[in-house]
């Protein structure tokens, strides 16, 4: 069975909590398989830390309004000039439970 996920890119804004879905996103990617934190999460974190491509994985760039009813995870990558990058992971798209908030290194330490 596939573990589907979306990766969304959002600007870090004052007053926006990292453990809530972003109010505005700028881009999102769809991943049909291996979307779990130990797979995709670690790939994203390694890519951010090491400036490398996501290891041999295919990405699909989607419209910002695309909806998938079968997602297991949604990822947010939070960035703003001069501030640390954070990643939020939500499990179970319909219920929206936040299962991780932290820096790329914290994600690797937790899931790798």
PDB file of N, CA and C in Angstrom:
ATOM      1  N   UNK A   1       0.841  -1.180   0.000  1.00  0.00           N
ATOM      2  CA  UNK A   1       0.000   0.000   0.000  1.00  0.00           C
ATOM      3  C   UNK A   1       0.891   1.251   0.000  1.00  0.00           C
ATOM      4  N   UNK A   2       0.479   2.254  -0.719  1.00  0.00           N
ATOM      5  CA  UNK A   2       1.240   3.502  -0.820  1.00  0.00           C
ATOM      6  C   UNK A   2       0.997   4.389   0.398  1.00  0.00           C
ATOM      7  N   UNK A   3       2.000   5.175   0.729  1.00  0.00           N
ATOM      8  CA  UNK A   3       1.881   6.169   1.792  1.00  0.00           C
ATOM      9  C   UNK A   3       1.966   7.534   1.128  1.00  0.00           C
ATOM     10  N   UNK A   4       0.807   8.113   0.807  1.00  0.00           N
ATOM     11  CA  UNK A   4       0.742   9.364   0.055  1.00  0.00           C
ATOM     12  C   UNK A   4       0.932  10.569   0.968  1.00  0.00           C
ATOM     13  N   UNK A   5       1.526  11.627   0.410  1.00  0.00           N
ATOM     14  CA  UNK A   5       1.791  12.833   1.188  1.00  0.00           C
ATOM     15  C   UNK A   5       1.866  14.043   0.275  1.00  0.00           C
ATOM     16  N   UNK A   6       1.680  15.212   0.846  1.00  0.00           N
ATOM     17  CA  UNK A   6       1.924  16.473   0.163  1.00  0.00           C
ATOM     18  C   UNK A   6       2.984  17.226   0.949  1.00  0.00           C
ATOM     19  N   UNK A   7       3.828  17.945   0.236  1.00  0.00           N
ATOM     20  CA  UNK A   7       4.798  18.854   0.839  1.00  0.00           C
ATOM     21  C   UNK A   7       4.374  20.245   0.425  1.00  0.00           C
ATOM     22  N   UNK A   8       4.103  21.092   1.399  1.00  0.00           N
ATOM     23  CA  UNK A   8       3.658  22.455   1.120  1.00  0.00           C
ATOM     24  C   UNK A   8       4.712  23.434   1.587  1.00  0.00           C
ATOM     25  N   UNK A   9       4.899  24.496   0.816  1.00  0.00           N
ATOM     26  CA  UNK A   9       5.871  25.529   1.156  1.00  0.00           C
ATOM     27  C   UNK A   9       5.130  26.781   1.580  1.00  0.00           C
ATOM     28  N   UNK A  10       5.462  27.259   2.773  1.00  0.00           N
ATOM     29  CA  UNK A  10       4.795  28.420   3.359  1.00  0.00           C
ATOM     30  C   UNK A  10       5.838  29.385   3.908  1.00  0.00           C
ATOM     31  N   UNK A  11       5.532  30.660   3.876  1.00  0.00           N
ATOM     32  CA  UNK A  11       6.419  31.677   4.451  1.00  0.00           C
ATOM     33  C   UNK A  11       6.199  31.752   5.951  1.00  0.00           C
ATOM     34  N   UNK A  12       7.293  31.831   6.690  1.00  0.00           N
ATOM     35  CA  UNK A  12       7.181  32.026   8.135  1.00  0.00           C
ATOM     36  C   UNK A  12       6.670  33.436   8.386  1.00  0.00           C
ATOM     37  N   UNK A  13       5.525  33.544   9.043  1.00  0.00           N
ATOM     38  CA  UNK A  13       4.929  34.834   9.328  1.00  0.00           C
ATOM     39  C   UNK A  13       4.718  34.986  10.825  1.00  0.00           C
ATOM     40  N   UNK A  14       4.827  36.204  11.307  1.00  0.00           N
ATOM     41  CA  UNK A  14       4.609  36.500  12.719  1.00  0.00           C
ATOM     42  C   UNK A  14       3.207  36.050  13.142  1.00  0.00           C
ATOM     43  N   UNK A  15       3.118  35.366  14.263  1.00  0.00           N
ATOM     44  CA  UNK A  15       1.837  34.923  14.789  1.00  0.00           C
ATOM     45  C   UNK A  15       1.359  33.589  14.257  1.00  0.00           C
ATOM     46  N   UNK A  16       2.022  33.046  13.243  1.00  0.00           N
ATOM     47  CA  UNK A  16       1.634  31.749  12.679  1.00  0.00           C
ATOM     48  C   UNK A  16       2.291  30.641  13.483  1.00  0.00           C
ATOM     49  N   UNK A  17       1.493  29.759  14.052  1.00  0.00           N
ATOM     50  CA  UNK A  17       2.008  28.631  14.818  1.00  0.00           C
ATOM     51  C   UNK A  17       2.434  27.520  13.867  1.00  0.00           C
ATOM     52  N   UNK A  18       3.548  26.879  14.161  1.00  0.00           N
ATOM     53  CA  UNK A  18       4.040  25.799  13.307  1.00  0.00           C
ATOM     54  C   UNK A  18       3.228  24.520  13.463  1.00  0.00           C
ATOM     55  N   UNK A  19       2.440  24.393  14.523  1.00  0.00           N
ATOM     56  CA  UNK A  19       1.670  23.169  14.698  1.00  0.00           C
ATOM     57  C   UNK A  19       0.219  23.334  14.252  1.00  0.00           C
ATOM     58  N   UNK A  20      -0.026  24.300  13.370  1.00  0.00           N
ATOM     59  CA  UNK A  20      -1.318  24.485  12.719  1.00  0.00           C
ATOM     60  C   UNK A  20      -1.078  24.570  11.213  1.00  0.00           C
ATOM     61  N   UNK A  21      -2.070  24.157  10.447  1.00  0.00           N
ATOM     62  CA  UNK A  21      -1.935  24.259   8.991  1.00  0.00           C
ATOM     63  C   UNK A  21      -1.724  25.721   8.601  1.00  0.00           C
ATOM     64  N   UNK A  22      -0.891  25.944   7.617  1.00  0.00           N
ATOM     65  CA  UNK A  22      -0.586  27.298   7.154  1.00  0.00           C
ATOM     66  C   UNK A  22      -1.822  27.921   6.504  1.00  0.00           C
ATOM     67  N   UNK A  23      -1.974  29.227   6.694  1.00  0.00           N
ATOM     68  CA  UNK A  23      -3.108  29.917   6.081  1.00  0.00           C
ATOM     69  C   UNK A  23      -2.861  30.190   4.605  1.00  0.00           C
ATOM     70  N   UNK A  24      -1.602  30.302   4.203  1.00  0.00           N
ATOM     71  CA  UNK A  24      -1.263  30.543   2.797  1.00  0.00           C
ATOM     72  C   UNK A  24      -0.028  29.733   2.444  1.00  0.00           C
ATOM     73  N   UNK A  25      -0.089  29.039   1.310  1.00  0.00           N
ATOM     74  CA  UNK A  25       1.060  28.288   0.837  1.00  0.00           C
ATOM     75  C   UNK A  25       1.441  28.811  -0.540  1.00  0.00           C
ATOM     76  N   UNK A  26       2.696  28.554  -0.936  1.00  0.00           N
ATOM     77  CA  UNK A  26       3.213  29.090  -2.190  1.00  0.00           C
ATOM     78  C   UNK A  26       3.455  28.010  -3.232  1.00  0.00           C
ATOM     79  N   UNK A  27       3.640  26.795  -2.785  1.00  0.00           N
ATOM     80  CA  UNK A  27       3.853  25.665  -3.687  1.00  0.00           C
ATOM     81  C   UNK A  27       3.593  24.394  -2.910  1.00  0.00           C
ATOM     82  N   UNK A  28       3.257  23.332  -3.622  1.00  0.00           N
ATOM     83  CA  UNK A  28       3.130  22.036  -2.966  1.00  0.00           C
ATOM     84  C   UNK A  28       3.506  20.940  -3.939  1.00  0.00           C
ATOM     85  N   UNK A  29       4.004  19.856  -3.375  1.00  0.00           N
ATOM     86  CA  UNK A  29       4.397  18.687  -4.145  1.00  0.00           C
ATOM     87  C   UNK A  29       3.606  17.492  -3.644  1.00  0.00           C
ATOM     88  N   UNK A  30       3.327  16.568  -4.530  1.00  0.00           N
ATOM     89  CA  UNK A  30       2.625  15.335  -4.198  1.00  0.00           C
ATOM     90  C   UNK A  30       3.582  14.164  -4.279  1.00  0.00           C
ATOM     91  N   UNK A  31       3.517  13.292  -3.287  1.00  0.00           N
ATOM     92  CA  UNK A  31       4.332  12.076  -3.261  1.00  0.00           C
ATOM     93  C   UNK A  31       3.405  10.888  -3.095  1.00  0.00           C
ATOM     94  N   UNK A  32       3.417   9.966  -4.047  1.00  0.00           N
ATOM     95  CA  UNK A  32       2.490   8.839  -4.027  1.00  0.00           C
ATOM     96  C   UNK A  32       2.945   7.705  -3.102  1.00  0.00           C
ATOM     97  N   UNK A  33       4.243   7.535  -2.913  1.00  0.00           N
ATOM     98  CA  UNK A  33       4.742   6.449  -2.066  1.00  0.00           C
ATOM     99  C   UNK A  33       5.793   6.966  -1.084  1.00  0.00           C
ATOM    100  N   UNK A  34       6.010   6.221  -0.015  1.00  0.00           N
ATOM    101  CA  UNK A  34       7.046   6.504   0.988  1.00  0.00           C
ATOM    102  C   UNK A  34       6.925   7.910   1.574  1.00  0.00           C
ATOM    103  N   UNK A  35       5.717   8.348   1.874  1.00  0.00           N
ATOM    104  CA  UNK A  35       5.497   9.682   2.414  1.00  0.00           C
ATOM    105  C   UNK A  35       5.666   9.792   3.918  1.00  0.00           C
ATOM    106  N   UNK A  36       6.008   8.716   4.595  1.00  0.00           N
ATOM    107  CA  UNK A  36       6.150   8.698   6.052  1.00  0.00           C
ATOM    108  C   UNK A  36       7.385   9.503   6.489  1.00  0.00           C
ATOM    109  N   UNK A  37       7.413   9.966   7.759  1.00  0.00           N
ATOM    110  CA  UNK A  37       8.515  10.810   8.222  1.00  0.00           C
ATOM    111  C   UNK A  37       9.901  10.169   8.093  1.00  0.00           C
ATOM    112  N   UNK A  38       9.991   8.838   8.320  1.00  0.00           N
ATOM    113  CA  UNK A  38      11.288   8.161   8.217  1.00  0.00           C
ATOM    114  C   UNK A  38      11.795   8.107   6.779  1.00  0.00           C
ATOM    115  N   UNK A  39      10.928   8.287   5.810  1.00  0.00           N
ATOM    116  CA  UNK A  39      11.303   8.291   4.397  1.00  0.00           C
ATOM    117  C   UNK A  39      11.367   9.700   3.849  1.00  0.00           C
ATOM    118  N   UNK A  40      10.198  10.250   3.503  1.00  0.00           N
ATOM    119  CA  UNK A  40      10.133  11.575   2.903  1.00  0.00           C
ATOM    120  C   UNK A  40      10.621  12.667   3.853  1.00  0.00           C
ATOM    121  N   UNK A  41      10.253  12.587   5.124  1.00  0.00           N
ATOM    122  CA  UNK A  41      10.688  13.609   6.080  1.00  0.00           C
ATOM    123  C   UNK A  41      12.198  13.722   6.156  1.00  0.00           C
ATOM    124  N   UNK A  42      12.865  12.581   6.260  1.00  0.00           N
ATOM    125  CA  UNK A  42      14.336  12.573   6.320  1.00  0.00           C
ATOM    126  C   UNK A  42      14.924  13.054   4.994  1.00  0.00           C
ATOM    127  N   UNK A  43      14.317  12.662   3.863  1.00  0.00           N
ATOM    128  CA  UNK A  43      14.793  13.135   2.557  1.00  0.00           C
ATOM    129  C   UNK A  43      14.718  14.657   2.464  1.00  0.00           C
ATOM    130  N   UNK A  44      13.607  15.242   2.904  1.00  0.00           N
ATOM    131  CA  UNK A  44      13.448  16.700   2.870  1.00  0.00           C
ATOM    132  C   UNK A  44      14.487  17.366   3.758  1.00  0.00           C
ATOM    133  N   UNK A  45      14.630  16.867   4.977  1.00  0.00           N
ATOM    134  CA  UNK A  45      15.584  17.461   5.914  1.00  0.00           C
ATOM    135  C   UNK A  45      17.010  17.378   5.385  1.00  0.00           C
ATOM    136  N   UNK A  46      17.398  16.212   4.847  1.00  0.00           N
ATOM    137  CA  UNK A  46      18.739  16.070   4.277  1.00  0.00           C
ATOM    138  C   UNK A  46      18.938  17.016   3.102  1.00  0.00           C
ATOM    139  N   UNK A  47      17.923  17.167   2.280  1.00  0.00           N
ATOM    140  CA  UNK A  47      18.017  18.065   1.139  1.00  0.00           C
ATOM    141  C   UNK A  47      18.225  19.509   1.599  1.00  0.00           C
ATOM    142  N   UNK A  48      17.506  19.920   2.638  1.00  0.00           N
ATOM    143  CA  UNK A  48      17.645  21.282   3.155  1.00  0.00           C
ATOM    144  C   UNK A  48      19.009  21.513   3.803  1.00  0.00           C
ATOM    145  N   UNK A  49      19.501  20.530   4.531  1.00  0.00           N
ATOM    146  CA  UNK A  49      20.788  20.680   5.222  1.00  0.00           C
ATOM    147  C   UNK A  49      21.951  20.601   4.247  1.00  0.00           C
ATOM    148  N   UNK A  50      21.886  19.654   3.296  1.00  0.00           N
ATOM    149  CA  UNK A  50      23.023  19.379   2.412  1.00  0.00           C
ATOM    150  C   UNK A  50      22.888  19.966   1.018  1.00  0.00           C
ATOM    151  N   UNK A  51      21.813  20.683   0.747  1.00  0.00           N
ATOM    152  CA  UNK A  51      21.554  21.268  -0.585  1.00  0.00           C
ATOM    153  C   UNK A  51      21.658  20.226  -1.693  1.00  0.00           C
ATOM    154  N   UNK A  52      21.023  19.085  -1.468  1.00  0.00           N
ATOM    155  CA  UNK A  52      21.040  18.001  -2.451  1.00  0.00           C
ATOM    156  C   UNK A  52      19.617  17.694  -2.909  1.00  0.00           C
ATOM    157  N   UNK A  53      19.510  17.004  -4.020  1.00  0.00           N
ATOM    158  CA  UNK A  53      18.206  16.572  -4.519  1.00  0.00           C
ATOM    159  C   UNK A  53      17.647  15.508  -3.595  1.00  0.00           C
ATOM    160  N   UNK A  54      16.331  15.380  -3.591  1.00  0.00           N
ATOM    161  CA  UNK A  54      15.702  14.317  -2.823  1.00  0.00           C
ATOM    162  C   UNK A  54      16.091  13.003  -3.484  1.00  0.00           C
ATOM    163  N   UNK A  55      16.657  12.101  -2.702  1.00  0.00           N
ATOM    164  CA  UNK A  55      17.299  10.875  -3.193  1.00  0.00           C
ATOM    165  C   UNK A  55      16.428  10.025  -4.110  1.00  0.00           C
ATOM    166  N   UNK A  56      16.662  10.155  -5.419  1.00  0.00           N
ATOM    167  CA  UNK A  56      16.054   9.273  -6.398  1.00  0.00           C
ATOM    168  C   UNK A  56      14.542   9.200  -6.375  1.00  0.00           C
ATOM    169  N   UNK A  57      13.887  10.167  -5.808  1.00  0.00           N
ATOM    170  CA  UNK A  57      12.426  10.125  -5.694  1.00  0.00           C
ATOM    171  C   UNK A  57      11.797  11.018  -6.753  1.00  0.00           C
ATOM    172  N   UNK A  58      10.644  10.636  -7.221  1.00  0.00           N
ATOM    173  CA  UNK A  58       9.940  11.487  -8.176  1.00  0.00           C
ATOM    174  C   UNK A  58       9.001  12.417  -7.419  1.00  0.00           C
ATOM    175  N   UNK A  59       8.918  13.631  -7.889  1.00  0.00           N
ATOM    176  CA  UNK A  59       8.052  14.650  -7.302  1.00  0.00           C
ATOM    177  C   UNK A  59       7.069  15.099  -8.361  1.00  0.00           C
ATOM    178  N   UNK A  60       5.887  15.473  -7.940  1.00  0.00           N
ATOM    179  CA  UNK A  60       4.886  16.035  -8.827  1.00  0.00           C
ATOM    180  C   UNK A  60       4.531  17.428  -8.323  1.00  0.00           C
ATOM    181  N   UNK A  61       4.716  18.448  -9.163  1.00  0.00           N
ATOM    182  CA  UNK A  61       4.301  19.790  -8.792  1.00  0.00           C
ATOM    183  C   UNK A  61       2.820  19.911  -9.118  1.00  0.00           C
ATOM    184  N   UNK A  62       2.050  20.390  -8.150  1.00  0.00           N
ATOM    185  CA  UNK A  62       0.607  20.455  -8.305  1.00  0.00           C
ATOM    186  C   UNK A  62       0.090  21.881  -8.223  1.00  0.00           C
ATOM    187  N   UNK A  63      -1.132  22.054  -8.649  1.00  0.00           N
ATOM    188  CA  UNK A  63      -1.855  23.294  -8.415  1.00  0.00           C
ATOM    189  C   UNK A  63      -2.035  23.465  -6.908  1.00  0.00           C
ATOM    190  N   UNK A  64      -2.039  24.694  -6.438  1.00  0.00           N
ATOM    191  CA  UNK A  64      -2.227  24.940  -5.001  1.00  0.00           C
ATOM    192  C   UNK A  64      -3.612  24.552  -4.517  1.00  0.00           C
ATOM    193  N   UNK A  65      -4.548  24.357  -5.421  1.00  0.00           N
ATOM    194  CA  UNK A  65      -5.898  23.979  -5.015  1.00  0.00           C
ATOM    195  C   UNK A  65      -6.146  22.477  -5.114  1.00  0.00           C
ATOM    196  N   UNK A  66      -5.142  21.694  -5.499  1.00  0.00           N
ATOM    197  CA  UNK A  66      -5.305  20.243  -5.617  1.00  0.00           C
ATOM    198  C   UNK A  66      -5.627  19.639  -4.257  1.00  0.00           C
ATOM    199  N   UNK A  67      -6.577  18.722  -4.236  1.00  0.00           N
ATOM    200  CA  UNK A  67      -6.983  18.038  -3.007  1.00  0.00           C
ATOM    201  C   UNK A  67      -6.876  16.535  -3.236  1.00  0.00           C
ATOM    202  N   UNK A  68      -6.394  15.841  -2.223  1.00  0.00           N
ATOM    203  CA  UNK A  68      -6.312  14.382  -2.261  1.00  0.00           C
ATOM    204  C   UNK A  68      -6.990  13.861  -1.002  1.00  0.00           C
ATOM    205  N   UNK A  69      -7.976  13.021  -1.157  1.00  0.00           N
ATOM    206  CA  UNK A  69      -8.684  12.486  -0.003  1.00  0.00           C
ATOM    207  C   UNK A  69      -7.995  11.298   0.626  1.00  0.00           C
ATOM    208  N   UNK A  70      -6.903  10.829   0.033  1.00  0.00           N
ATOM    209  CA  UNK A  70      -6.266   9.612   0.516  1.00  0.00           C
ATOM    210  C   UNK A  70      -4.861   9.848   1.082  1.00  0.00           C
ATOM    211  N   UNK A  71      -4.541  11.081   1.469  1.00  0.00           N
ATOM    212  CA  UNK A  71      -3.204  11.391   1.987  1.00  0.00           C
ATOM    213  C   UNK A  71      -3.037  10.861   3.405  1.00  0.00           C
ATOM    214  N   UNK A  72      -1.853  10.356   3.703  1.00  0.00           N
ATOM    215  CA  UNK A  72      -1.520   9.980   5.068  1.00  0.00           C
ATOM    216  C   UNK A  72      -0.760  11.089   5.787  1.00  0.00           C
ATOM    217  N   UNK A  73      -0.037  11.916   5.040  1.00  0.00           N
ATOM    218  CA  UNK A  73       0.766  12.987   5.647  1.00  0.00           C
ATOM    219  C   UNK A  73       0.713  14.253   4.803  1.00  0.00           C
ATOM    220  N   UNK A  74       0.808  15.398   5.470  1.00  0.00           N
ATOM    221  CA  UNK A  74       1.047  16.688   4.825  1.00  0.00           C
ATOM    222  C   UNK A  74       2.241  17.312   5.535  1.00  0.00           C
ATOM    223  N   UNK A  75       3.194  17.792   4.753  1.00  0.00           N
ATOM    224  CA  UNK A  75       4.391  18.442   5.263  1.00  0.00           C
ATOM    225  C   UNK A  75       4.354  19.925   4.932  1.00  0.00           C
ATOM    226  N   UNK A  76       4.813  20.748   5.871  1.00  0.00           N
ATOM    227  CA  UNK A  76       5.028  22.167   5.604  1.00  0.00           C
ATOM    228  C   UNK A  76       6.501  22.466   5.824  1.00  0.00           C
ATOM    229  N   UNK A  77       7.114  23.181   4.894  1.00  0.00           N
ATOM    230  CA  UNK A  77       8.484  23.664   5.040  1.00  0.00           C
ATOM    231  C   UNK A  77       8.364  25.171   5.243  1.00  0.00           C
ATOM    232  N   UNK A  78       8.754  25.644   6.432  1.00  0.00           N
ATOM    233  CA  UNK A  78       8.601  27.050   6.809  1.00  0.00           C
ATOM    234  C   UNK A  78       9.937  27.756   6.656  1.00  0.00           C
ATOM    235  N   UNK A  79       9.967  28.818   5.847  1.00  0.00           N
ATOM    236  CA  UNK A  79      11.206  29.545   5.616  1.00  0.00           C
ATOM    237  C   UNK A  79      10.945  31.043   5.581  1.00  0.00           C
ATOM    238  N   UNK A  80      11.936  31.777   6.008  1.00  0.00           N
ATOM    239  CA  UNK A  80      11.925  33.231   5.920  1.00  0.00           C
ATOM    240  C   UNK A  80      13.377  33.681   5.989  1.00  0.00           C
ATOM    241  N   UNK A  81      13.759  34.702   5.224  1.00  0.00           N
ATOM    242  CA  UNK A  81      15.153  35.157   5.243  1.00  0.00           C
ATOM    243  C   UNK A  81      15.618  35.503   6.665  1.00  0.00           C
ATOM    244  N   UNK A  82      16.791  35.002   7.032  1.00  0.00           N
ATOM    245  CA  UNK A  82      17.381  35.305   8.330  1.00  0.00           C
ATOM    246  C   UNK A  82      16.827  34.493   9.487  1.00  0.00           C
ATOM    247  N   UNK A  83      15.917  33.557   9.218  1.00  0.00           N
ATOM    248  CA  UNK A  83      15.336  32.726  10.277  1.00  0.00           C
ATOM    249  C   UNK A  83      15.595  31.259   9.982  1.00  0.00           C
ATOM    250  N   UNK A  84      15.607  30.447  11.031  1.00  0.00           N
ATOM    251  CA  UNK A  84      15.783  29.013  10.851  1.00  0.00           C
ATOM    252  C   UNK A  84      14.621  28.425  10.053  1.00  0.00           C
ATOM    253  N   UNK A  85      14.895  27.374   9.300  1.00  0.00           N
ATOM    254  CA  UNK A  85      13.867  26.645   8.577  1.00  0.00           C
ATOM    255  C   UNK A  85      13.246  25.618   9.516  1.00  0.00           C
ATOM    256  N   UNK A  86      11.935  25.495   9.459  1.00  0.00           N
ATOM    257  CA  UNK A  86      11.205  24.507  10.257  1.00  0.00           C
ATOM    258  C   UNK A  86      10.372  23.635   9.328  1.00  0.00           C
ATOM    259  N   UNK A  87      10.094  22.417   9.800  1.00  0.00           N
ATOM    260  CA  UNK A  87       9.234  21.484   9.093  1.00  0.00           C
ATOM    261  C   UNK A  87       8.123  21.064  10.053  1.00  0.00           C
ATOM    262  N   UNK A  88       6.884  21.092   9.579  1.00  0.00           N
ATOM    263  CA  UNK A  88       5.741  20.568  10.326  1.00  0.00           C
ATOM    264  C   UNK A  88       5.212  19.369   9.561  1.00  0.00           C
ATOM    265  N   UNK A  89       4.832  18.310  10.285  1.00  0.00           N
ATOM    266  CA  UNK A  89       4.262  17.119   9.664  1.00  0.00           C
ATOM    267  C   UNK A  89       2.904  16.855  10.303  1.00  0.00           C
ATOM    268  N   UNK A  90       1.895  16.710   9.453  1.00  0.00           N
ATOM    269  CA  UNK A  90       0.550  16.377   9.906  1.00  0.00           C
ATOM    270  C   UNK A  90       0.215  14.983   9.429  1.00  0.00           C
ATOM    271  N   UNK A  91      -0.286  14.145  10.334  1.00  0.00           N
ATOM    272  CA  UNK A  91      -0.677  12.782   9.994  1.00  0.00           C
ATOM    273  C   UNK A  91      -2.187  12.725   9.846  1.00  0.00           C
ATOM    274  N   UNK A  92      -2.660  11.924   8.935  1.00  0.00           N
ATOM    275  CA  UNK A  92      -4.088  11.740   8.701  1.00  0.00           C
ATOM    276  C   UNK A  92      -4.722  13.038   8.241  1.00  0.00           C
ATOM    277  N   UNK A  93      -4.751  13.214   6.951  1.00  0.00           N
ATOM    278  CA  UNK A  93      -5.211  14.445   6.299  1.00  0.00           C
ATOM    279  C   UNK A  93      -6.574  14.907   6.822  1.00  0.00           C
ATOM    280  N   UNK A  94      -7.496  13.997   7.048  1.00  0.00           N
ATOM    281  CA  UNK A  94      -8.852  14.376   7.446  1.00  0.00           C
ATOM    282  C   UNK A  94      -8.912  14.904   8.869  1.00  0.00           C
ATOM    283  N   UNK A  95      -8.065  14.416   9.753  1.00  0.00           N
ATOM    284  CA  UNK A  95      -8.104  14.842  11.151  1.00  0.00           C
ATOM    285  C   UNK A  95      -7.044  15.892  11.472  1.00  0.00           C
ATOM    286  N   UNK A  96      -5.989  15.946  10.668  1.00  0.00           N
ATOM    287  CA  UNK A  96      -5.019  17.024  10.773  1.00  0.00           C
ATOM    288  C   UNK A  96      -4.149  17.043  12.012  1.00  0.00           C
ATOM    289  N   UNK A  97      -3.862  15.894  12.632  1.00  0.00           N
ATOM    290  CA  UNK A  97      -3.033  15.873  13.831  1.00  0.00           C
ATOM    291  C   UNK A  97      -1.580  16.182  13.490  1.00  0.00           C
ATOM    292  N   UNK A  98      -0.995  17.143  14.198  1.00  0.00           N
ATOM    293  CA  UNK A  98       0.412  17.492  14.008  1.00  0.00           C
ATOM    294  C   UNK A  98       1.266  16.487  14.774  1.00  0.00           C
ATOM    295  N   UNK A  99       2.179  15.787  14.057  1.00  0.00           N
ATOM    296  CA  UNK A  99       3.007  14.759  14.698  1.00  0.00           C
ATOM    297  C   UNK A  99       4.464  15.185  14.838  1.00  0.00           C
ATOM    298  N   UNK A 100       4.862  16.281  14.177  1.00  0.00           N
ATOM    299  CA  UNK A 100       6.238  16.756  14.309  1.00  0.00           C
ATOM    300  C   UNK A 100       6.304  18.236  13.951  1.00  0.00           C
ATOM    301  N   UNK A 101       7.090  18.970  14.741  1.00  0.00           N
ATOM    302  CA  UNK A 101       7.473  20.348  14.432  1.00  0.00           C
ATOM    303  C   UNK A 101       8.927  20.483  14.852  1.00  0.00           C
ATOM    304  N   UNK A 102       9.787  20.934  13.946  1.00  0.00           N
ATOM    305  CA  UNK A 102      11.183  21.137  14.311  1.00  0.00           C
ATOM    306  C   UNK A 102      12.030  21.486  13.115  1.00  0.00           C
ATOM    307  N   UNK A 103      13.317  21.608  13.366  1.00  0.00           N
ATOM    308  CA  UNK A 103      14.278  21.926  12.318  1.00  0.00           C
ATOM    309  C   UNK A 103      14.575  20.666  11.506  1.00  0.00           C
ATOM    310  N   UNK A 104      15.183  20.814  10.333  1.00  0.00           N
ATOM    311  CA  UNK A 104      15.562  19.633   9.567  1.00  0.00           C
ATOM    312  C   UNK A 104      16.443  18.666  10.370  1.00  0.00           C
ATOM    313  N   UNK A 105      17.391  19.183  11.133  1.00  0.00           N
ATOM    314  CA  UNK A 105      18.261  18.320  11.932  1.00  0.00           C
ATOM    315  C   UNK A 105      17.466  17.582  13.008  1.00  0.00           C
ATOM    316  N   UNK A 106      16.510  18.249  13.636  1.00  0.00           N
ATOM    317  CA  UNK A 106      15.676  17.588  14.651  1.00  0.00           C
ATOM    318  C   UNK A 106      14.842  16.477  14.018  1.00  0.00           C
ATOM    319  N   UNK A 107      14.364  16.678  12.791  1.00  0.00           N
ATOM    320  CA  UNK A 107      13.594  15.641  12.110  1.00  0.00           C
ATOM    321  C   UNK A 107      14.485  14.421  11.841  1.00  0.00           C
ATOM    322  N   UNK A 108      15.688  14.667  11.352  1.00  0.00           N
ATOM    323  CA  UNK A 108      16.611  13.550  11.098  1.00  0.00           C
ATOM    324  C   UNK A 108      16.923  12.815  12.394  1.00  0.00           C
ATOM    325  N   UNK A 109      17.205  13.548  13.471  1.00  0.00           N
ATOM    326  CA  UNK A 109      17.516  12.900  14.756  1.00  0.00           C
ATOM    327  C   UNK A 109      16.353  12.073  15.272  1.00  0.00           C
ATOM    328  N   UNK A 110      15.131  12.483  15.003  1.00  0.00           N
ATOM    329  CA  UNK A 110      13.965  11.762  15.491  1.00  0.00           C
ATOM    330  C   UNK A 110      13.629  10.544  14.634  1.00  0.00           C
ATOM    331  N   UNK A 111      13.722  10.678  13.313  1.00  0.00           N
ATOM    332  CA  UNK A 111      13.182   9.632  12.436  1.00  0.00           C
ATOM    333  C   UNK A 111      14.214   8.797  11.697  1.00  0.00           C
ATOM    334  N   UNK A 112      15.463   9.209  11.630  1.00  0.00           N
ATOM    335  CA  UNK A 112      16.433   8.411  10.859  1.00  0.00           C
ATOM    336  C   UNK A 112      16.992   7.299  11.706  1.00  0.00           C
TER     337      UNK A 112
END
